Coordinates of N, CA and C in Angstrom, one line a residue:
V1 N 106.8 106.3 80.7 CA 107.0 105.5 81.9 C 105.6 105.0 82.4
A2 N 105.4 103.8 82.6 CA 104.2 103.1 83.0 C 103.9 103.6 84.4
V3 N 102.6 104.0 84.6 CA 102.2 104.4 86.0 C 101.7 103.3 86.8
V4 N 101.6 102.1 86.2 CA 101.2 100.8 87.0 C 102.3 99.8 86.6
P5 N 102.9 99.1 87.5 CA 103.9 98.0 87.1 C 103.2 97.0 86.2
G6 N 103.9 96.6 85.3 CA 103.5 95.6 84.4 C 102.9 96.1 83.1
W7 N 102.7 97.4 82.9 CA 102.1 98.0 81.8 C 103.2 98.8 80.9
E8 N 103.1 98.7 79.7 CA 104.2 99.5 78.9 C 103.3 100.4 77.9
S9 N 103.8 101.8 77.8 CA 103.2 102.6 76.8 C 103.5 102.3 75.5
Q10 N 102.4 102.3 74.6 CA 102.7 102.0 73.1 C 102.5 103.3 72.3
G11 N 102.4 104.4 73.1 CA 102.3 105.6 72.3 C 100.8 106.2 72.1
C12 N 100.7 107.1 71.1 CA 99.4 107.7 70.7 C 98.9 107.0 69.6
W13 N 97.6 106.5 69.6 CA 96.9 105.7 68.6 C 95.6 106.4 68.1
I14 N 95.3 106.2 66.9 CA 94.0 106.6 66.4 C 92.9 105.8 66.9
D15 N 91.6 106.5 67.0 CA 90.5 105.9 67.4 C 89.4 106.5 66.7
S16 N 88.2 105.9 66.7 CA 87.0 106.3 66.0 C 85.8 106.0 66.8
V17 N 84.9 106.9 66.9 CA 83.6 106.5 67.6 C 82.8 105.4 67.0
G18 N 82.9 105.3 65.7 CA 82.1 104.2 64.9 C 82.8 102.9 64.9
D19 N 84.1 102.8 65.3 CA 84.9 101.7 65.0 C 86.0 101.7 66.1
R20 N 85.7 101.3 67.3 CA 86.7 101.4 68.3 C 88.0 100.6 68.1
T21 N 89.2 101.2 68.5 CA 90.4 100.5 68.5 C 90.4 99.4 69.5
L22 N 89.9 99.8 70.7 CA 89.8 98.7 71.7 C 88.3 98.5 72.1
Q23 N 87.9 97.2 71.8 CA 86.5 96.9 71.9 C 86.1 96.0 72.9
G24 N 86.8 95.9 74.0 CA 86.5 95.0 75.1 C 85.5 95.5 76.0
T25 N 85.8 96.6 76.7 CA 84.9 97.2 77.7 C 85.3 98.7 77.8
Y26 N 84.5 99.4 78.5 CA 84.6 100.8 78.6 C 84.2 101.3 79.9
N27 N 84.9 102.4 80.3 CA 84.5 103.1 81.6 C 84.9 104.6 81.3
A28 N 84.2 105.5 82.1 CA 84.3 106.9 81.9 C 84.0 107.6 83.2
G29 N 84.6 108.8 83.3 CA 84.1 109.6 84.5 C 85.2 110.8 84.8
G30 N 84.7 111.7 85.7 CA 85.6 112.7 86.0 C 86.8 112.4 86.7
T31 N 87.1 111.2 87.3 CA 88.2 110.8 88.1 C 89.1 109.9 87.2
N32 N 89.0 109.9 85.9 CA 89.7 109.0 85.0 C 91.2 109.5 84.9
S33 N 92.1 108.5 85.0 CA 93.5 108.9 85.0 C 94.2 107.7 84.4
A34 N 95.5 107.8 84.0 CA 96.2 106.7 83.4 C 96.2 105.5 84.4
Q35 N 96.4 105.9 85.6 CA 96.5 104.9 86.7 C 95.2 104.1 86.9
S36 N 94.2 104.9 87.0 CA 92.8 104.2 87.3 C 92.4 103.4 86.2
C37 N 92.7 103.9 85.0 CA 92.3 103.1 83.7 C 93.1 101.8 83.6
L38 N 94.4 101.9 83.9 CA 95.1 100.6 83.9 C 94.8 99.5 84.9
L39 N 94.4 100.2 86.1 CA 93.9 99.3 87.2 C 92.6 98.7 86.8
F40 N 91.7 99.4 86.1 CA 90.4 98.9 85.7 C 90.6 97.8 84.7
C41 N 91.4 98.0 83.7 CA 91.7 97.0 82.7 C 92.4 95.8 83.3
T42 N 93.2 96.0 84.2 CA 94.0 94.9 85.0 C 92.9 94.0 85.6
S43 N 91.9 94.6 86.3 CA 90.9 93.8 87.0 C 90.1 93.0 86.1
G44 N 90.0 93.3 84.9 CA 89.2 92.6 84.0 C 90.0 91.5 83.2
G45 N 91.3 91.5 83.4 CA 92.3 90.6 82.8 C 92.5 91.0 81.3
F46 N 92.4 92.2 80.9 CA 92.7 92.7 79.6 C 94.2 93.0 79.3
A47 N 94.5 92.8 77.9 CA 95.9 93.0 77.6 C 96.3 94.3 77.0
Y48 N 95.2 95.1 76.7 CA 95.4 96.5 76.3 C 94.5 97.4 77.0
A49 N 95.0 98.7 77.2 CA 94.2 99.7 77.9 C 94.4 101.1 77.1
G50 N 93.5 101.9 76.9 CA 93.7 103.2 76.3 C 92.9 104.3 77.0
M51 N 93.4 105.4 77.1 CA 92.7 106.6 77.6 C 92.5 107.6 76.6
E52 N 91.3 108.2 76.6 CA 90.9 109.0 75.5 C 90.1 110.3 76.0
Y53 N 90.3 111.4 75.4 CA 89.4 112.6 75.6 C 89.3 112.9 77.2
S54 N 90.3 112.8 77.9 CA 90.5 113.1 79.3 C 89.7 112.2 80.2
I55 N 88.4 111.7 79.8 CA 87.5 111.1 80.7 C 87.3 109.6 80.3
E56 N 87.7 109.2 79.3 CA 87.4 107.8 78.8 C 88.5 106.8 78.9
C57 N 88.1 105.5 79.3 CA 89.1 104.5 79.4 C 88.5 103.2 78.7
F58 N 89.3 102.6 77.8 CA 89.0 101.5 77.1 C 89.9 100.3 77.3
C59 N 89.3 99.1 77.3 CA 90.1 97.9 77.5 C 89.8 96.9 76.4
S60 N 90.7 96.0 76.1 CA 90.6 95.0 75.0 C 91.6 94.0 75.1
N61 N 91.4 92.8 74.5 CA 92.5 91.9 74.3 C 93.1 91.8 72.9
A62 N 92.6 92.9 72.1 CA 93.2 92.9 70.8 C 93.0 94.4 70.3
I63 N 93.9 94.7 69.4 CA 93.7 96.1 68.7 C 93.0 95.9 67.3
L64 N 92.1 96.8 67.0 CA 91.4 96.6 65.9 C 92.3 96.7 64.7
A65 N 92.2 95.8 63.7 CA 93.0 95.8 62.5 C 92.8 97.1 61.7
G66 N 94.0 97.6 61.2 CA 93.9 98.7 60.4 C 94.2 100.1 61.2
T67 N 94.2 100.0 62.5 CA 94.5 101.1 63.2 C 96.0 101.3 63.4
S68 N 96.5 102.5 63.8 CA 98.0 102.7 63.8 C 98.4 103.8 64.8
A69 N 99.6 103.8 65.0 CA 100.2 104.8 66.0 C 100.2 106.2 65.3
Q70 N 100.0 107.2 66.0 CA 100.0 108.5 65.6 C 101.0 109.5 66.2
D71 N 101.2 110.7 65.8 CA 102.2 111.6 66.5 C 101.8 111.7 68.0
A72 N 102.8 111.7 68.7 CA 102.6 111.8 70.2 C 101.9 113.1 70.6
A73 N 102.1 114.1 69.8 CA 101.6 115.5 70.1 C 100.1 115.4 70.0
D74 N 99.5 114.4 69.3 CA 98.0 114.3 69.1 C 97.4 113.9 70.5
C75 N 98.1 113.3 71.2 CA 97.5 112.9 72.6 C 97.9 114.0 73.6
N76 N 97.1 115.1 73.6 CA 97.6 116.3 74.4 C 96.6 116.7 75.4
M77 N 95.6 115.8 75.8 CA 94.5 116.2 76.7 C 94.9 115.6 78.1
A78 N 95.0 116.4 79.1 CA 95.3 116.0 80.5 C 94.1 115.1 81.0
C79 N 94.4 114.1 81.9 CA 93.4 113.3 82.5 C 92.5 114.1 83.4
N80 N 91.4 113.9 83.5 CA 90.5 114.7 84.4 C 90.8 114.4 85.9
G81 N 91.2 113.1 86.0 CA 91.5 112.7 87.5 C 92.9 113.0 87.9
D82 N 93.8 113.3 87.0 CA 95.2 113.7 87.4 C 95.9 114.4 86.2
K83 N 95.9 115.8 86.4 CA 96.3 116.7 85.3 C 97.8 116.5 85.0
S84 N 98.5 115.7 85.7 CA 99.9 115.5 85.4 C 100.2 114.3 84.4
E85 N 99.0 113.6 84.2 CA 99.1 112.6 83.2 C 98.2 113.0 81.9
F86 N 98.7 112.4 80.8 CA 97.9 112.6 79.5 C 96.8 111.4 79.3
C87 N 95.7 111.8 78.9 CA 94.7 110.9 78.6 C 94.2 111.1 77.2
G88 N 95.1 110.8 76.1 CA 94.6 110.9 74.8 C 94.2 112.3 74.2
G89 N 93.3 112.3 73.3 CA 92.8 113.4 72.7 C 91.5 113.1 72.0
S90 N 91.1 114.0 71.0 CA 89.9 113.7 70.4 C 90.2 112.7 69.3
N91 N 89.6 111.5 69.4 CA 89.9 110.4 68.5 C 91.2 110.0 68.6
R92 N 91.9 110.0 69.7 CA 93.3 109.5 70.0 C 93.4 108.9 71.3
L93 N 94.0 107.8 71.4 CA 94.3 107.0 72.6 C 95.7 107.0 73.0
N94 N 96.0 107.2 74.4 CA 97.2 106.9 74.9 C 97.1 105.3 75.2
L95 N 97.8 104.6 74.5 CA 97.6 103.1 74.4 C 98.7 102.4 75.3
Y96 N 98.3 101.5 76.1 CA 99.2 100.6 76.9 C 99.0 99.2 76.7
Q97 N 100.2 98.4 76.7 CA 100.0 96.9 76.5 C 100.5 96.3 77.8
V98 N 99.9 95.2 78.2 CA 100.3 94.6 79.5 C 101.6 93.7 79.3
T99 N 102.4 93.5 80.3 CA 103.5 92.6 80.2 C 103.2 91.3 80.8
S100 N 104.1 90.4 80.9 CA 103.9 89.1 81.5 C 103.6 89.2 83.0
T101 N 104.3 90.2 83.5 CA 104.0 90.4 85.0 C 102.7 90.8 85.3
A102 N 102.1 91.7 84.6 CA 100.8 92.3 84.8 C 99.7 91.2 84.5
T103 N 100.1 90.4 83.5 CA 99.0 89.4 83.0 C 98.9 88.3 84.1
S104 N 100.0 87.9 84.8 CA 99.8 87.0 85.8 C 99.0 87.5 87.0
S105 N 99.3 88.8 87.3 CA 98.6 89.5 88.4 C 97.2 89.5 88.0
A106 N 96.8 89.9 86.8 CA 95.5 90.1 86.4 C 94.7 88.8 86.4
T107 N 95.4 87.8 86.0 CA 94.8 86.4 85.9 C 94.3 86.0 87.3
T108 N 95.1 86.3 88.4 CA 94.7 85.7 89.7 C 93.6 86.6 90.2
S109 N 93.4 87.8 89.7 CA 92.3 88.6 90.3 C 91.1 88.8 89.3
A110 N 91.2 88.1 88.1 CA 90.1 88.3 87.2 C 88.8 87.9 87.6
P111 N 87.8 88.6 87.1 CA 86.4 88.1 87.5 C 86.1 86.8 86.9
P112 N 84.9 86.3 87.4 CA 84.5 85.0 86.9 C 84.3 84.8 85.4
S113 N 84.7 83.8 84.9 CA 84.6 83.6 83.4 C 83.1 83.7 83.1
A114 N 82.9 84.3 81.9 CA 81.5 84.5 81.4 C 80.9 83.1 81.0
E115 N 79.7 82.9 81.4 CA 79.0 81.8 80.8 C 78.3 82.2 79.6
P116 N 78.0 81.2 78.7 CA 77.3 81.5 77.5 C 75.9 82.0 77.7
L117 N 75.5 82.9 76.8 CA 74.1 83.3 76.9 C 73.2 82.1 76.6
P118 N 71.9 82.2 77.0 CA 71.0 81.1 76.5 C 70.9 81.2 75.0
T119 N 70.6 80.0 74.4 CA 70.6 79.9 73.0 C 69.6 80.8 72.4
G120 N 70.1 81.6 71.3 CA 69.2 82.4 70.5 C 69.2 83.9 71.1
W121 N 69.8 84.1 72.3 CA 69.9 85.5 72.8 C 71.1 86.2 72.3
T122 N 70.9 87.5 72.0 CA 71.9 88.4 71.5 C 71.8 89.8 72.0
A123 N 73.0 90.4 72.0 CA 73.0 92.0 72.5 C 72.3 92.7 71.4
R124 N 71.6 93.7 71.9 CA 70.7 94.6 71.0 C 71.1 96.1 71.2
G125 N 72.1 96.4 72.0 CA 72.5 97.7 72.2 C 72.1 98.4 73.5
C126 N 72.3 99.7 73.5 CA 72.0 100.6 74.7 C 70.7 101.3 74.5
Y127 N 69.8 101.2 75.5 CA 68.5 101.8 75.4 C 68.2 102.8 76.5
S128 N 67.4 103.8 76.3 CA 67.1 104.6 77.3 C 66.1 104.2 78.3
D129 N 66.1 104.7 79.6 CA 65.1 104.1 80.5 C 64.8 105.3 81.5
S130 N 63.9 105.3 82.2 CA 63.4 106.4 83.1 C 62.8 105.7 84.4
L131 N 63.2 106.3 85.5 CA 62.7 105.8 86.8 C 61.2 105.9 86.9
A132 N 60.6 107.0 86.2 CA 59.1 107.1 86.3 C 58.3 106.4 85.2
A133 N 59.1 106.0 84.2 CA 58.4 105.2 83.1 C 59.3 104.1 82.6
R134 N 59.3 103.0 83.1 CA 60.3 102.0 82.8 C 60.2 101.4 81.4
T135 N 61.3 101.2 80.7 CA 61.3 100.6 79.3 C 60.9 99.1 79.5
L136 N 61.5 98.5 80.5 CA 61.2 97.0 80.8 C 60.5 97.0 82.1
K137 N 59.3 96.4 82.3 CA 58.5 96.7 83.4 C 58.8 95.8 84.6
T138 N 59.5 94.6 84.4 CA 59.7 93.7 85.5 C 61.1 93.7 86.0
F139 N 61.3 94.0 87.2 CA 62.6 94.0 88.0 C 62.8 92.5 88.4
F140 N 64.0 92.0 88.1 CA 64.4 90.7 88.4 C 65.6 90.6 89.4
S141 N 65.4 89.9 90.5 CA 66.4 89.7 91.5 C 67.1 88.5 91.3
I142 N 68.5 88.6 91.0 CA 69.3 87.4 90.7 C 69.8 86.8 92.0
P143 N 70.1 85.5 91.9 CA 70.8 84.9 93.1 C 72.1 85.7 93.4
G144 N 72.3 86.1 94.7 CA 73.5 86.7 95.1 C 73.3 88.2 95.2
G145 N 72.2 88.8 94.6 CA 71.9 90.1 94.7 C 72.6 91.0 93.7
A146 N 72.6 92.3 94.1 CA 73.2 93.3 93.1 C 74.7 93.0 92.9
E147 N 75.4 92.7 94.0 CA 76.8 92.5 94.0 C 77.3 91.3 93.0
A148 N 76.3 90.6 92.8 CA 76.6 89.4 91.8 C 76.2 89.6 90.4
M149 N 75.8 90.8 90.1 CA 75.1 91.1 88.8 C 76.3 90.8 87.6
T150 N 75.8 90.1 86.6 CA 76.5 89.8 85.4 C 75.4 89.7 84.3
V151 N 75.9 90.0 83.1 CA 75.1 89.8 81.9 C 74.4 88.4 81.8
E152 N 75.2 87.5 82.1 CA 74.7 86.0 81.9 C 73.6 85.7 83.0
A153 N 73.8 86.3 84.2 CA 72.9 86.0 85.3 C 71.6 86.7 85.0
C154 N 71.6 87.9 84.5 CA 70.4 88.6 84.2 C 69.6 87.9 83.1
V155 N 70.3 87.8 81.9 CA 69.6 87.1 80.8 C 69.1 85.8 81.1
A156 N 69.8 84.9 81.8 CA 69.4 83.6 82.2 C 68.1 83.7 83.0
G157 N 68.1 84.6 84.0 CA 67.0 84.8 84.8 C 65.7 85.3 84.0
C158 N 65.9 86.2 83.2 CA 64.7 86.7 82.4 C 64.2 85.5 81.5
A159 N 65.2 84.8 80.9 CA 64.8 83.7 79.9 C 64.1 82.6 80.7
S160 N 64.4 82.2 81.8 CA 63.8 81.2 82.6 C 62.5 81.5 83.1
S161 N 62.3 82.9 83.2 CA 61.0 83.3 83.7 C 60.0 83.6 82.5
G162 N 60.4 83.3 81.2 CA 59.6 83.3 80.1 C 59.5 84.7 79.5
F163 N 60.5 85.6 79.8 CA 60.7 86.8 79.2 C 61.5 86.7 77.9
T164 N 61.3 87.7 76.9 CA 62.1 87.7 75.7 C 63.1 88.8 75.6
I165 N 63.0 89.8 76.6 CA 64.0 90.9 76.6 C 64.6 91.0 78.0
A166 N 65.9 91.3 78.1 CA 66.6 91.5 79.3 C 67.4 92.8 79.2
G167 N 67.4 93.6 80.4 CA 68.2 94.8 80.3 C 69.0 94.9 81.6
L168 N 70.2 95.5 81.5 CA 70.9 95.6 82.7 C 71.3 97.1 82.8
E169 N 71.2 97.6 84.1 CA 71.2 99.1 84.3 C 72.0 99.4 85.5
Y170 N 72.7 100.5 85.5 CA 73.3 101.1 86.5 C 74.2 100.1 87.4
A171 N 75.0 99.3 86.6 CA 75.9 98.2 87.1 C 75.3 97.1 87.9
Q172 N 74.1 97.2 88.4 CA 73.6 96.2 89.4 C 72.0 95.8 89.2
E173 N 71.4 96.4 88.2 CA 69.9 96.1 88.1 C 69.7 95.3 86.9
C174 N 68.7 94.3 87.0 CA 68.3 93.5 85.9 C 66.8 93.7 85.7
W175 N 66.3 94.0 84.5 CA 65.0 94.2 84.1 C 64.6 93.3 83.0
C176 N 63.4 92.8 83.0 CA 62.9 91.8 82.0 C 61.6 92.4 81.4
G177 N 61.2 91.9 80.2 CA 60.0 92.2 79.5 C 59.8 91.4 78.3
V178 N 58.6 91.7 77.6 CA 58.3 91.0 76.5 C 58.2 92.0 75.3
E179 N 58.2 93.4 75.6 CA 58.3 94.5 74.8 C 58.9 95.7 75.5
H180 N 59.4 96.6 74.7 CA 59.9 97.8 75.3 C 58.7 98.8 75.3
Q181 N 58.7 99.6 76.5 CA 57.6 100.4 76.7 C 58.0 101.8 76.9
N182 N 56.9 102.7 77.0 CA 57.1 104.1 77.5 C 58.2 104.9 76.6
G183 N 58.3 104.5 75.4 CA 59.2 105.2 74.6 C 60.7 104.9 74.6
G184 N 61.0 103.8 75.3 CA 62.5 103.5 75.4 C 63.1 103.2 73.9
Q185 N 64.0 103.8 73.7 CA 64.7 103.6 72.4 C 66.2 103.4 72.4
A186 N 66.7 102.8 71.3 CA 68.2 102.7 71.3 C 68.8 104.2 71.3
V187 N 69.9 104.3 71.9 CA 70.5 105.6 72.0 C 71.7 105.7 71.1
S188 N 72.1 106.8 70.6 CA 73.3 107.0 69.8 C 74.5 107.1 70.9
S189 N 75.7 107.0 70.4 CA 76.9 107.0 71.3 C 76.7 106.1 72.4
P190 N 76.5 104.8 72.2 CA 76.3 103.9 73.4 C 77.4 103.8 74.3
E191 N 78.7 104.1 73.8 CA 79.9 104.0 74.6 C 79.9 105.1 75.7
T192 N 79.2 106.1 75.4 CA 79.1 107.2 76.5 C 77.7 107.2 77.3
N193 N 76.9 106.2 77.0 CA 75.7 106.1 77.7 C 75.7 104.9 78.5
C194 N 76.1 103.7 77.9 CA 76.1 102.4 78.6 C 77.6 102.1 78.9
Y195 N 78.1 102.5 80.0 CA 79.5 102.4 80.3 C 79.9 101.8 81.8
M196 N 79.0 101.4 82.6 CA 79.2 101.1 84.0 C 79.5 99.5 84.0
P197 N 80.7 99.2 84.5 CA 81.0 97.8 84.6 C 80.0 97.0 85.6
C198 N 79.6 95.8 85.3 CA 78.8 95.0 86.0 C 79.4 94.7 87.4
K199 N 78.6 94.8 88.5 CA 79.2 94.6 89.8 C 79.7 93.1 90.0
G200 N 79.2 92.2 89.3 CA 79.7 90.8 89.5 C 80.7 90.4 88.5
N201 N 81.0 91.3 87.6 CA 82.1 91.0 86.5 C 82.4 92.2 85.8
A202 N 83.6 92.9 86.2 CA 84.0 94.2 85.8 C 84.4 94.1 84.3
A203 N 84.5 93.1 83.8 CA 84.9 92.9 82.3 C 83.7 93.1 81.4
E204 N 82.5 93.1 82.1 CA 81.2 93.3 81.3 C 80.5 94.7 81.6
I205 N 79.7 95.1 80.7 CA 79.0 96.4 80.8 C 77.7 96.2 81.3
C206 N 77.1 96.9 82.3 CA 75.8 96.7 82.7 C 75.1 98.2 82.7
G207 N 74.9 98.7 81.5 CA 74.2 99.9 81.4 C 74.8 101.1 82.0
G208 N 74.0 102.1 82.4 CA 74.5 103.3 83.0 C 73.2 103.9 83.8
P209 N 73.4 105.2 84.1 CA 72.2 105.9 84.7 C 71.1 106.1 83.7
D210 N 70.0 105.6 84.0 CA 68.8 105.6 83.0 C 69.1 105.1 81.6
R211 N 70.0 104.1 81.7 CA 70.5 103.4 80.4 C 70.6 102.0 80.6
L212 N 70.0 101.2 79.6 CA 70.0 99.7 79.7 C 70.8 99.0 78.6
N213 N 71.7 98.1 78.9 CA 72.3 97.3 77.9 C 71.2 96.1 77.8
V214 N 70.7 96.1 76.5 CA 69.5 95.2 76.2 C 70.0 93.9 75.5
Y215 N 69.4 92.8 75.9 CA 69.6 91.5 75.2 C 68.2 91.0 74.9
A216 N 68.1 90.3 73.8 CA 66.8 89.7 73.5 C 66.9 88.5 72.6
I217 N 65.8 87.7 72.5 CA 65.7 86.6 71.7 C 64.5 86.8 70.7
G218 N 64.8 86.4 69.4 CA 63.7 86.8 68.4 C 63.8 88.2 68.0
D219 N 62.6 88.8 67.7 CA 62.5 90.2 67.4 C 61.5 91.0 68.1
P220 N 61.6 90.9 69.4 CA 60.5 91.7 70.3 C 60.7 93.2 70.3
L221 N 61.8 93.6 69.8 CA 62.0 95.0 69.8 C 61.5 95.7 68.5
G222 N 61.0 95.0 67.6 CA 60.6 95.5 66.4 C 61.6 96.0 65.4

């Protein structure tokens, strides 16, 4: 039974850390439940939602080719935010698909459409950062402030100011640079490090605590 109107359960599906079944966006936390995950994916206008490992929520508009449904008993972990609901298992997703009702609702409340990145800029992954020793040294204030933060706004701001690296952190911060400093490195398991939705567009990810979603042009990261 769907816990949010307009969504239908598709059963228990396989997942992999290295090749996610749902690759749109990600959220996680101790309050994760089937309801909160479905609402999160609805807010981004996504067609699929999946809960995994009690605390993880994934959204996408497509299911990765080659993945498949598994035994329902494999999705046996209670949601951290509601023990009466199931939120997948280890490498297992409780998968839901949106219906036409939820699609129309999501469409009206969807975040702004993403603008293209400046020519030549690409995503480079999730990097470590520190309040005491910044990986990117220049803080950039976008028009509209923290509440308007999106990937495109940050990257465009850094690019127009002559920087070659942009990083988004903690859902609302934009940092620029021409090199990464103070030992900032790409981190393993980016989906559990860079997981916070951007304040200006919940369908995008803007880093995490002490973690940067990094974008760059050329090869400034070495």
